[in-house]
Short mmCIF file of C-alpha atoms in Angstrom, two decimals:
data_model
loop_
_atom_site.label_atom_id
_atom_site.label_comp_id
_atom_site.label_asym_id
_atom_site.label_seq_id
_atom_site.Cartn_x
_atom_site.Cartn_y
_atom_site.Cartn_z
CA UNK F 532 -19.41 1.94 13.12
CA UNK F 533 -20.86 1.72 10.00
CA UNK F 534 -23.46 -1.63 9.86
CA UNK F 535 -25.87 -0.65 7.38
CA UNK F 536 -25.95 -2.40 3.34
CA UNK F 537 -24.67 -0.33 0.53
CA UNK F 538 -24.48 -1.26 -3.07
CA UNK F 539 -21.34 -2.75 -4.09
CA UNK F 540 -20.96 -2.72 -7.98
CA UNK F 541 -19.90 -5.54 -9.82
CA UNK F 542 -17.05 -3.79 -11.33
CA UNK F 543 -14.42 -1.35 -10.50
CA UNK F 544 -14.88 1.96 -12.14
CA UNK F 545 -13.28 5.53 -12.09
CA UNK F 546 -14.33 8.20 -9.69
CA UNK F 547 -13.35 11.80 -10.05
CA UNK F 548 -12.53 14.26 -7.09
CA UNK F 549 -14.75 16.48 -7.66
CA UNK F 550 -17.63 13.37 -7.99
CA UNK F 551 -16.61 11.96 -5.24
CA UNK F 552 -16.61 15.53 -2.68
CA UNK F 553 -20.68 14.74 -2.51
CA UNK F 554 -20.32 11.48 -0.76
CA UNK F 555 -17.55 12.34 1.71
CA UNK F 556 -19.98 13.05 4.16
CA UNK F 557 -20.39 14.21 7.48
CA UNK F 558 -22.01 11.13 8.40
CA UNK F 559 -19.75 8.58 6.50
CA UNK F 560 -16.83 10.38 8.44
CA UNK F 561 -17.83 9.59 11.48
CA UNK F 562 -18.60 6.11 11.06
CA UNK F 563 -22.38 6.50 11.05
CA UNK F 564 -23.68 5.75 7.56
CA UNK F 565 -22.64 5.42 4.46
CA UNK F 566 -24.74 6.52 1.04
CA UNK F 567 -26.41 4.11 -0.87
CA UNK F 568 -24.43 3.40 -3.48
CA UNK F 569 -26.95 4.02 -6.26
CA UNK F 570 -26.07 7.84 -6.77
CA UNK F 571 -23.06 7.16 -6.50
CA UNK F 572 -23.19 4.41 -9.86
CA UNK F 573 -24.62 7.63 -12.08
CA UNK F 574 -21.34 9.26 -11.78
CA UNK F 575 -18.40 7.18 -12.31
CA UNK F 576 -16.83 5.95 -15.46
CA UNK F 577 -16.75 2.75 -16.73
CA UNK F 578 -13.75 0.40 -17.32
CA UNK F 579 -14.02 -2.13 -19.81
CA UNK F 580 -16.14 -5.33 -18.40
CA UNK F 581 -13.95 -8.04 -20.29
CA UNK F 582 -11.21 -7.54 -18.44
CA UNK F 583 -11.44 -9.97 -15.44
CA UNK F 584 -9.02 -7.43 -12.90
CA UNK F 585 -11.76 -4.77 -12.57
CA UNK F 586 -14.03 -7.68 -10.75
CA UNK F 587 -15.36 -6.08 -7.16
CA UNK F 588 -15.77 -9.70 -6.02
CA UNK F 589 -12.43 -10.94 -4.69
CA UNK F 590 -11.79 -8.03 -3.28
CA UNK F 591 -15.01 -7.42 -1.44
CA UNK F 592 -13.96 -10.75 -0.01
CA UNK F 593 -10.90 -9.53 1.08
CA UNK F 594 -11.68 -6.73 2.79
CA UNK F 595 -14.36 -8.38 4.34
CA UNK F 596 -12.10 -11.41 5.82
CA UNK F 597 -9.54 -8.64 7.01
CA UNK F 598 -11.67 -6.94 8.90
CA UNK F 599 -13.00 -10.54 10.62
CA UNK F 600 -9.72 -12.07 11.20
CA UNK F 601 -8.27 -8.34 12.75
CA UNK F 602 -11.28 -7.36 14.42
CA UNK F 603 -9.10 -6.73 17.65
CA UNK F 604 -5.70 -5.18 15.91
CA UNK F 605 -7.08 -3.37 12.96
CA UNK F 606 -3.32 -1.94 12.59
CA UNK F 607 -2.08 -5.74 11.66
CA UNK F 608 -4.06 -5.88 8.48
CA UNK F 609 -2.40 -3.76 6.99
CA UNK F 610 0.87 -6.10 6.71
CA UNK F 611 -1.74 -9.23 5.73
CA UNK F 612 -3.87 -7.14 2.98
CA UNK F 613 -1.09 -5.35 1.10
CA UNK F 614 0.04 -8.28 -0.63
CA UNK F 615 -3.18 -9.89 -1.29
CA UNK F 616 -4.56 -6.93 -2.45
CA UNK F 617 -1.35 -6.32 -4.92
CA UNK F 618 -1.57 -10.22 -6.00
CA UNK F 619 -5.33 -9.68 -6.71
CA UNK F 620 -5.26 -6.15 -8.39
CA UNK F 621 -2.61 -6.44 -10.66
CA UNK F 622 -1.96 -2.95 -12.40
CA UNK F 623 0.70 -1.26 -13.86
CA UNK F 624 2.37 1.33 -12.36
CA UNK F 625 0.66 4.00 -14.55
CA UNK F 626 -3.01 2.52 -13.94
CA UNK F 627 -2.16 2.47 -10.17
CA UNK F 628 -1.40 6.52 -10.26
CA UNK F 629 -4.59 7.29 -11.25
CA UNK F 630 -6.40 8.49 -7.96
CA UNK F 631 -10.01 7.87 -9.47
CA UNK F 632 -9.62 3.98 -9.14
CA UNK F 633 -8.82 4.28 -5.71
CA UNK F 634 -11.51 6.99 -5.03
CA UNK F 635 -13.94 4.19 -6.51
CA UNK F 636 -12.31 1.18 -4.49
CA UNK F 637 -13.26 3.45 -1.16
CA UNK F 638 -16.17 5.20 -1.77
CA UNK F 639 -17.95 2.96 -3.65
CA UNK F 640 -16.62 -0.36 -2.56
CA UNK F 641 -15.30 -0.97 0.47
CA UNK F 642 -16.38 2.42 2.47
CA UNK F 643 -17.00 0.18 5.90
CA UNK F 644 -13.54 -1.00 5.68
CA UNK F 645 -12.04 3.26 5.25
CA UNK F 646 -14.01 3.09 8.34
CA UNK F 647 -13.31 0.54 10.41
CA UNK F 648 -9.32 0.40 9.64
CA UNK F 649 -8.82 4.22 9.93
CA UNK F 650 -11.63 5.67 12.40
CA UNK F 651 -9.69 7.41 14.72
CA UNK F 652 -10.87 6.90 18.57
CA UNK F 653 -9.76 10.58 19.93
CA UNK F 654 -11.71 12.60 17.19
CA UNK F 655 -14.10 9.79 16.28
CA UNK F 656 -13.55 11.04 12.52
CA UNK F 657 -12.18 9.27 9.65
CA UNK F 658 -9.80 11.96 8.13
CA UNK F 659 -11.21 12.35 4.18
CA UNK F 660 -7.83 11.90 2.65
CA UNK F 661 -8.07 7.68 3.58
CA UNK F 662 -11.13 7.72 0.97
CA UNK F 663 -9.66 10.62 -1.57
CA UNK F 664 -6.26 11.71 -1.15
CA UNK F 665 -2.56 11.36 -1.71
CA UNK F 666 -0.76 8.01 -2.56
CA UNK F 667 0.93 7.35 0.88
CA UNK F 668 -2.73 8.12 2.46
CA UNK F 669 -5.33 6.95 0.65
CA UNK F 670 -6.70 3.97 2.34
CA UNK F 671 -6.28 1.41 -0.66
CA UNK F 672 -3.67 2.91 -2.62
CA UNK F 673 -0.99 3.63 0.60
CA UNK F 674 -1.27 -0.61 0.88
CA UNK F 675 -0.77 -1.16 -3.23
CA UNK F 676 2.27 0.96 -3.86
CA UNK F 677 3.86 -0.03 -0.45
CA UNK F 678 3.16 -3.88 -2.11
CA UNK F 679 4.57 -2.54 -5.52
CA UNK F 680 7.50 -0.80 -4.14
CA UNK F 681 8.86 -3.00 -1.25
CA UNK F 682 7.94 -6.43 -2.96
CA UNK F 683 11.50 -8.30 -3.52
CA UNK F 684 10.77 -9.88 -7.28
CA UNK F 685 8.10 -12.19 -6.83
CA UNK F 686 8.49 -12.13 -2.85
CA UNK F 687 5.90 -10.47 -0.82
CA UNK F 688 7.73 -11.53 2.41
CA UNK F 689 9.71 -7.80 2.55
CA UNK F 690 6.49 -6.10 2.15
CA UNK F 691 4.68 -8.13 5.43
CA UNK F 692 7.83 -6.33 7.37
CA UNK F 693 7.40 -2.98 5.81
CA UNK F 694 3.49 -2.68 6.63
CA UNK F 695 4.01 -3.76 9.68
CA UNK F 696 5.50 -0.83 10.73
CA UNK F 697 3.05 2.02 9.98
CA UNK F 698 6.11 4.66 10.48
CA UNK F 699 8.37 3.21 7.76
CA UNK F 700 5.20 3.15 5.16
CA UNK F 701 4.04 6.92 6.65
CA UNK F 702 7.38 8.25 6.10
CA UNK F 703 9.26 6.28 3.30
CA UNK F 704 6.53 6.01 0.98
CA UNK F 705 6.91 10.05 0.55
CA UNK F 706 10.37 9.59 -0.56
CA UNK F 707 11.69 9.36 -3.84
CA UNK F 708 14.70 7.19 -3.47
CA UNK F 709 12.26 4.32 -2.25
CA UNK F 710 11.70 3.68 -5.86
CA UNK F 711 14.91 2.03 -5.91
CA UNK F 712 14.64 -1.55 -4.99
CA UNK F 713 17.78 -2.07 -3.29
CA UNK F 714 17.00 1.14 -0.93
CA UNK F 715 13.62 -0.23 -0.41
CA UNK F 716 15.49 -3.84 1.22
CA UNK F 717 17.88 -2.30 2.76
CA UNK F 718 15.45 -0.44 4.98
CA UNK F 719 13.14 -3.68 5.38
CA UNK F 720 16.79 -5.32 6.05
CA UNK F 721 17.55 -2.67 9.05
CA UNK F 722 13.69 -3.11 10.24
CA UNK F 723 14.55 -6.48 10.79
CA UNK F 724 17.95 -6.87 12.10
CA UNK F 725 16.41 -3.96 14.59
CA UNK F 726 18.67 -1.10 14.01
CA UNK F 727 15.88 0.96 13.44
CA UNK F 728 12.47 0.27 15.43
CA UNK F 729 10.39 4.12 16.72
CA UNK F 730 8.79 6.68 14.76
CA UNK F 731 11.92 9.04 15.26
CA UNK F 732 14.54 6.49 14.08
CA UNK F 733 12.81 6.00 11.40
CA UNK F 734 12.09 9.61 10.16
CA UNK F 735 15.88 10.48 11.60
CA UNK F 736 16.99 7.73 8.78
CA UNK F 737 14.97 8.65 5.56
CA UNK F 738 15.90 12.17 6.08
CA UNK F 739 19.61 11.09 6.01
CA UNK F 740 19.28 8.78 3.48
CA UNK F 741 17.23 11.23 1.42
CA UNK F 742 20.14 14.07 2.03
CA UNK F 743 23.05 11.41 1.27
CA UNK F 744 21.01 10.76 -2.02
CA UNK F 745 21.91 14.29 -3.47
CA UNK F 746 25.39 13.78 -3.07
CA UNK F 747 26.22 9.79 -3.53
CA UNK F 748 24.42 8.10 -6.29
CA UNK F 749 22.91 4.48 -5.25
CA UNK F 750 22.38 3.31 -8.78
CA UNK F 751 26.58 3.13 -8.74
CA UNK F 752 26.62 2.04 -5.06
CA UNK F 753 24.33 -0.40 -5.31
CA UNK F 754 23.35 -1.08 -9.07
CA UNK F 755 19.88 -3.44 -9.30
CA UNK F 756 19.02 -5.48 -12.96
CA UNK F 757 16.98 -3.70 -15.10
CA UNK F 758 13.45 -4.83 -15.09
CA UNK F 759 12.11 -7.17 -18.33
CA UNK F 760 8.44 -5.29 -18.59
CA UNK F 761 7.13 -8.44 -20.58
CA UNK F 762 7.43 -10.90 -17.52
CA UNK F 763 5.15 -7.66 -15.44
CA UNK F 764 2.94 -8.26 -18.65
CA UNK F 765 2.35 -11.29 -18.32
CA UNK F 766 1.53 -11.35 -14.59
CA UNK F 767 -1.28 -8.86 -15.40
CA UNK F 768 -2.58 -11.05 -18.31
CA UNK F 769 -2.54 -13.91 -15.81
CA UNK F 770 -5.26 -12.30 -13.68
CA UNK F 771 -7.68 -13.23 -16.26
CA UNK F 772 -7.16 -16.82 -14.83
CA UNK F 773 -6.03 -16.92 -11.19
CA UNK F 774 -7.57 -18.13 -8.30
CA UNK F 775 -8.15 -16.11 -5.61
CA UNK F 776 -5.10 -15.58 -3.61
CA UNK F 777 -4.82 -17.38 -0.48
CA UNK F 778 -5.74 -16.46 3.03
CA UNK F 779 -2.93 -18.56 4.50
CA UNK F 780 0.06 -18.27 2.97
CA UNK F 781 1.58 -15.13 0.48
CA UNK F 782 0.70 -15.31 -2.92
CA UNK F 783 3.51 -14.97 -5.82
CA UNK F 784 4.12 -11.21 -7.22
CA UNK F 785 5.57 -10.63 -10.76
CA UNK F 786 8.15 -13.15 -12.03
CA UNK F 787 11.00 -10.78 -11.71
CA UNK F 788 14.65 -11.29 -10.60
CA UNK F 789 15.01 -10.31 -7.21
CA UNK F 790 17.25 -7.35 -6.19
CA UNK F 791 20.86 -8.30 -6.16
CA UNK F 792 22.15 -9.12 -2.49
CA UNK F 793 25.61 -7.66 -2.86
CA UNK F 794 23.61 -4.62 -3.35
CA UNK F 795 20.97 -4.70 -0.47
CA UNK F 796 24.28 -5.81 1.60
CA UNK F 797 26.32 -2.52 0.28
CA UNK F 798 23.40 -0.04 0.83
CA UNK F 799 22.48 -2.11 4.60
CA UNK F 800 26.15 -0.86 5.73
CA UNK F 801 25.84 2.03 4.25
CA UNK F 802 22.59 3.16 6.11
CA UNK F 803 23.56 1.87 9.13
CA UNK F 804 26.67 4.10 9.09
CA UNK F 805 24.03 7.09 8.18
CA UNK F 806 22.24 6.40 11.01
CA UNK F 807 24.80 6.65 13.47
CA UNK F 808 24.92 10.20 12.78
CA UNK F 809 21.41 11.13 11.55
CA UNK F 810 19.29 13.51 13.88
CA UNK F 811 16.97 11.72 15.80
CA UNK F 812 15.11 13.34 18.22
CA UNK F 813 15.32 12.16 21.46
CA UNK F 814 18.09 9.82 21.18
CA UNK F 815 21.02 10.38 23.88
CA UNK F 816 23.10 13.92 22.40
CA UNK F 817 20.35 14.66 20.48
CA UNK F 818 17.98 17.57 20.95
#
């Protein structure tokens, strides 16, 4: 496991791919060392230093008291550092899609964290895809959108019981329809009542929900209130003066209405019906 120093910037920057390809080493992905950090500073791109949300700082100290306080169930950070790091880097949807941030956030830093929450013990490796790769892999970015996209309004609570489950954000976060936020409860809603618990109930359930989708429409089944942009606005504008999110208790996400309940309620039935009759392997009848 990584235990040597590296140079953590002050400030967040943008990383290409292609940049980034010369320090996704051998060595880093393996857990062994990690580079410097001072080559790595020659080739990123600068984001503008008045704006207090690019700050390495509080999230340096977050990754740093996850890995302390989950030292023996690395899995279970996920469900305590999605939020915080949501409540702390507060971007809009379109600054969050751009994989260079995220490439930065890994590479540059928090590398020892890649490592220690996604070193695999069979292979020994760290697959390359946690520090550069899609959405709903990438180590940072897989925890921000599942935060973004399974928060309920201001309430991180539904998000705690999404990440908690590691084949709900593997699977779901692939899927279109969970950009719908009454879809996105009502699959929190059947984590929790326990309708749905293994891998293969899981995946059995977002296929059939994502087949049903074609044919029923859930904006008409379950309509949610559109979204006032300025109140997301002002969240982000806020960062310039909040404190650092607390270690104790979930911090407060964008002051939005939450999704209606008649409609998590409608879609909850719904899927539960779905499931009855969705393949899962290994279930009793199924192949």
């Amino acid at each position: 496991m990584i235990t040597q120093p590296h140079h953590v910037p002050e400030c967040l920057a943008l990383l290409s791919g292609s940049a980034a390809d010369a320090f996704l080493t051998d060595g880093l992905l393996r857990g062994e060392e990690v580079h410097s950090g001072i080559d790595l500073a020659k080739v990123v791109e600068p984001l503008p230093e008045d704006d207090a949300r690019w700050s390495v700082e509080p999230i340096r100290s977050l990754v740093e008291d996850a890995m302390f306080e989950f030292r023996d169930e690395r899995t279970k950070a996920d469900a305590w550092l999605a939020p915080r790091l949501h409540a702390t880097l507060r971007l809009t949807r379109r600054e969050a899609a751009d994989k260079r941030l995220w490439n930065h956030l890994a590479l540059a830093v928090a590398p020892d964290y890649v490592v220690w929450r996604h070193l695999s013990e069979p292979s020994r490796l760290v697959a390359a895809e946690r520090f550069q790769g899609p959405a709903d892999r990438q180590c940072f970015s897989r925890l921000w959108w599942a935060a973004e996209l399974f928060r309920n309004g201001s309430d991180y609570r539904p998000v705690e019981a999404a990440c908690g489950n590691q084949d709900l954000i593997h699977t779901v976060l692939r899927r279109d329809l969970i950009d719908h936020r009454p879809t996105a409860q009502a699959l929190v809603r059947l984590l929790e009542i326990g309708k749905v618990t293994t891998g293969r109930e899981i995946n059995g359930l977002s296929v059939a929900v994502n087949a049903a989708g074609a044919t029923v429409i859930y904006d008409v089944l379950a309509p949610d209130e559109p979204r006032d942009p300025a109140r997301l606005r002002d969240w982000i504008e806020g960062a310039q003066t909040a404190p650092p999110v607390s270690r104790h208790i979930l911090p407060e996400g964008p002051d939005e209405d939450p999704v209606p309940e008649k409609s998590v309620t409608a879609l909850t039935d719904y899927f539960t019906e779905l499931f009855e009759t969705a393949p899962v392997r290994g279930r009793t009848g199924e192949n």
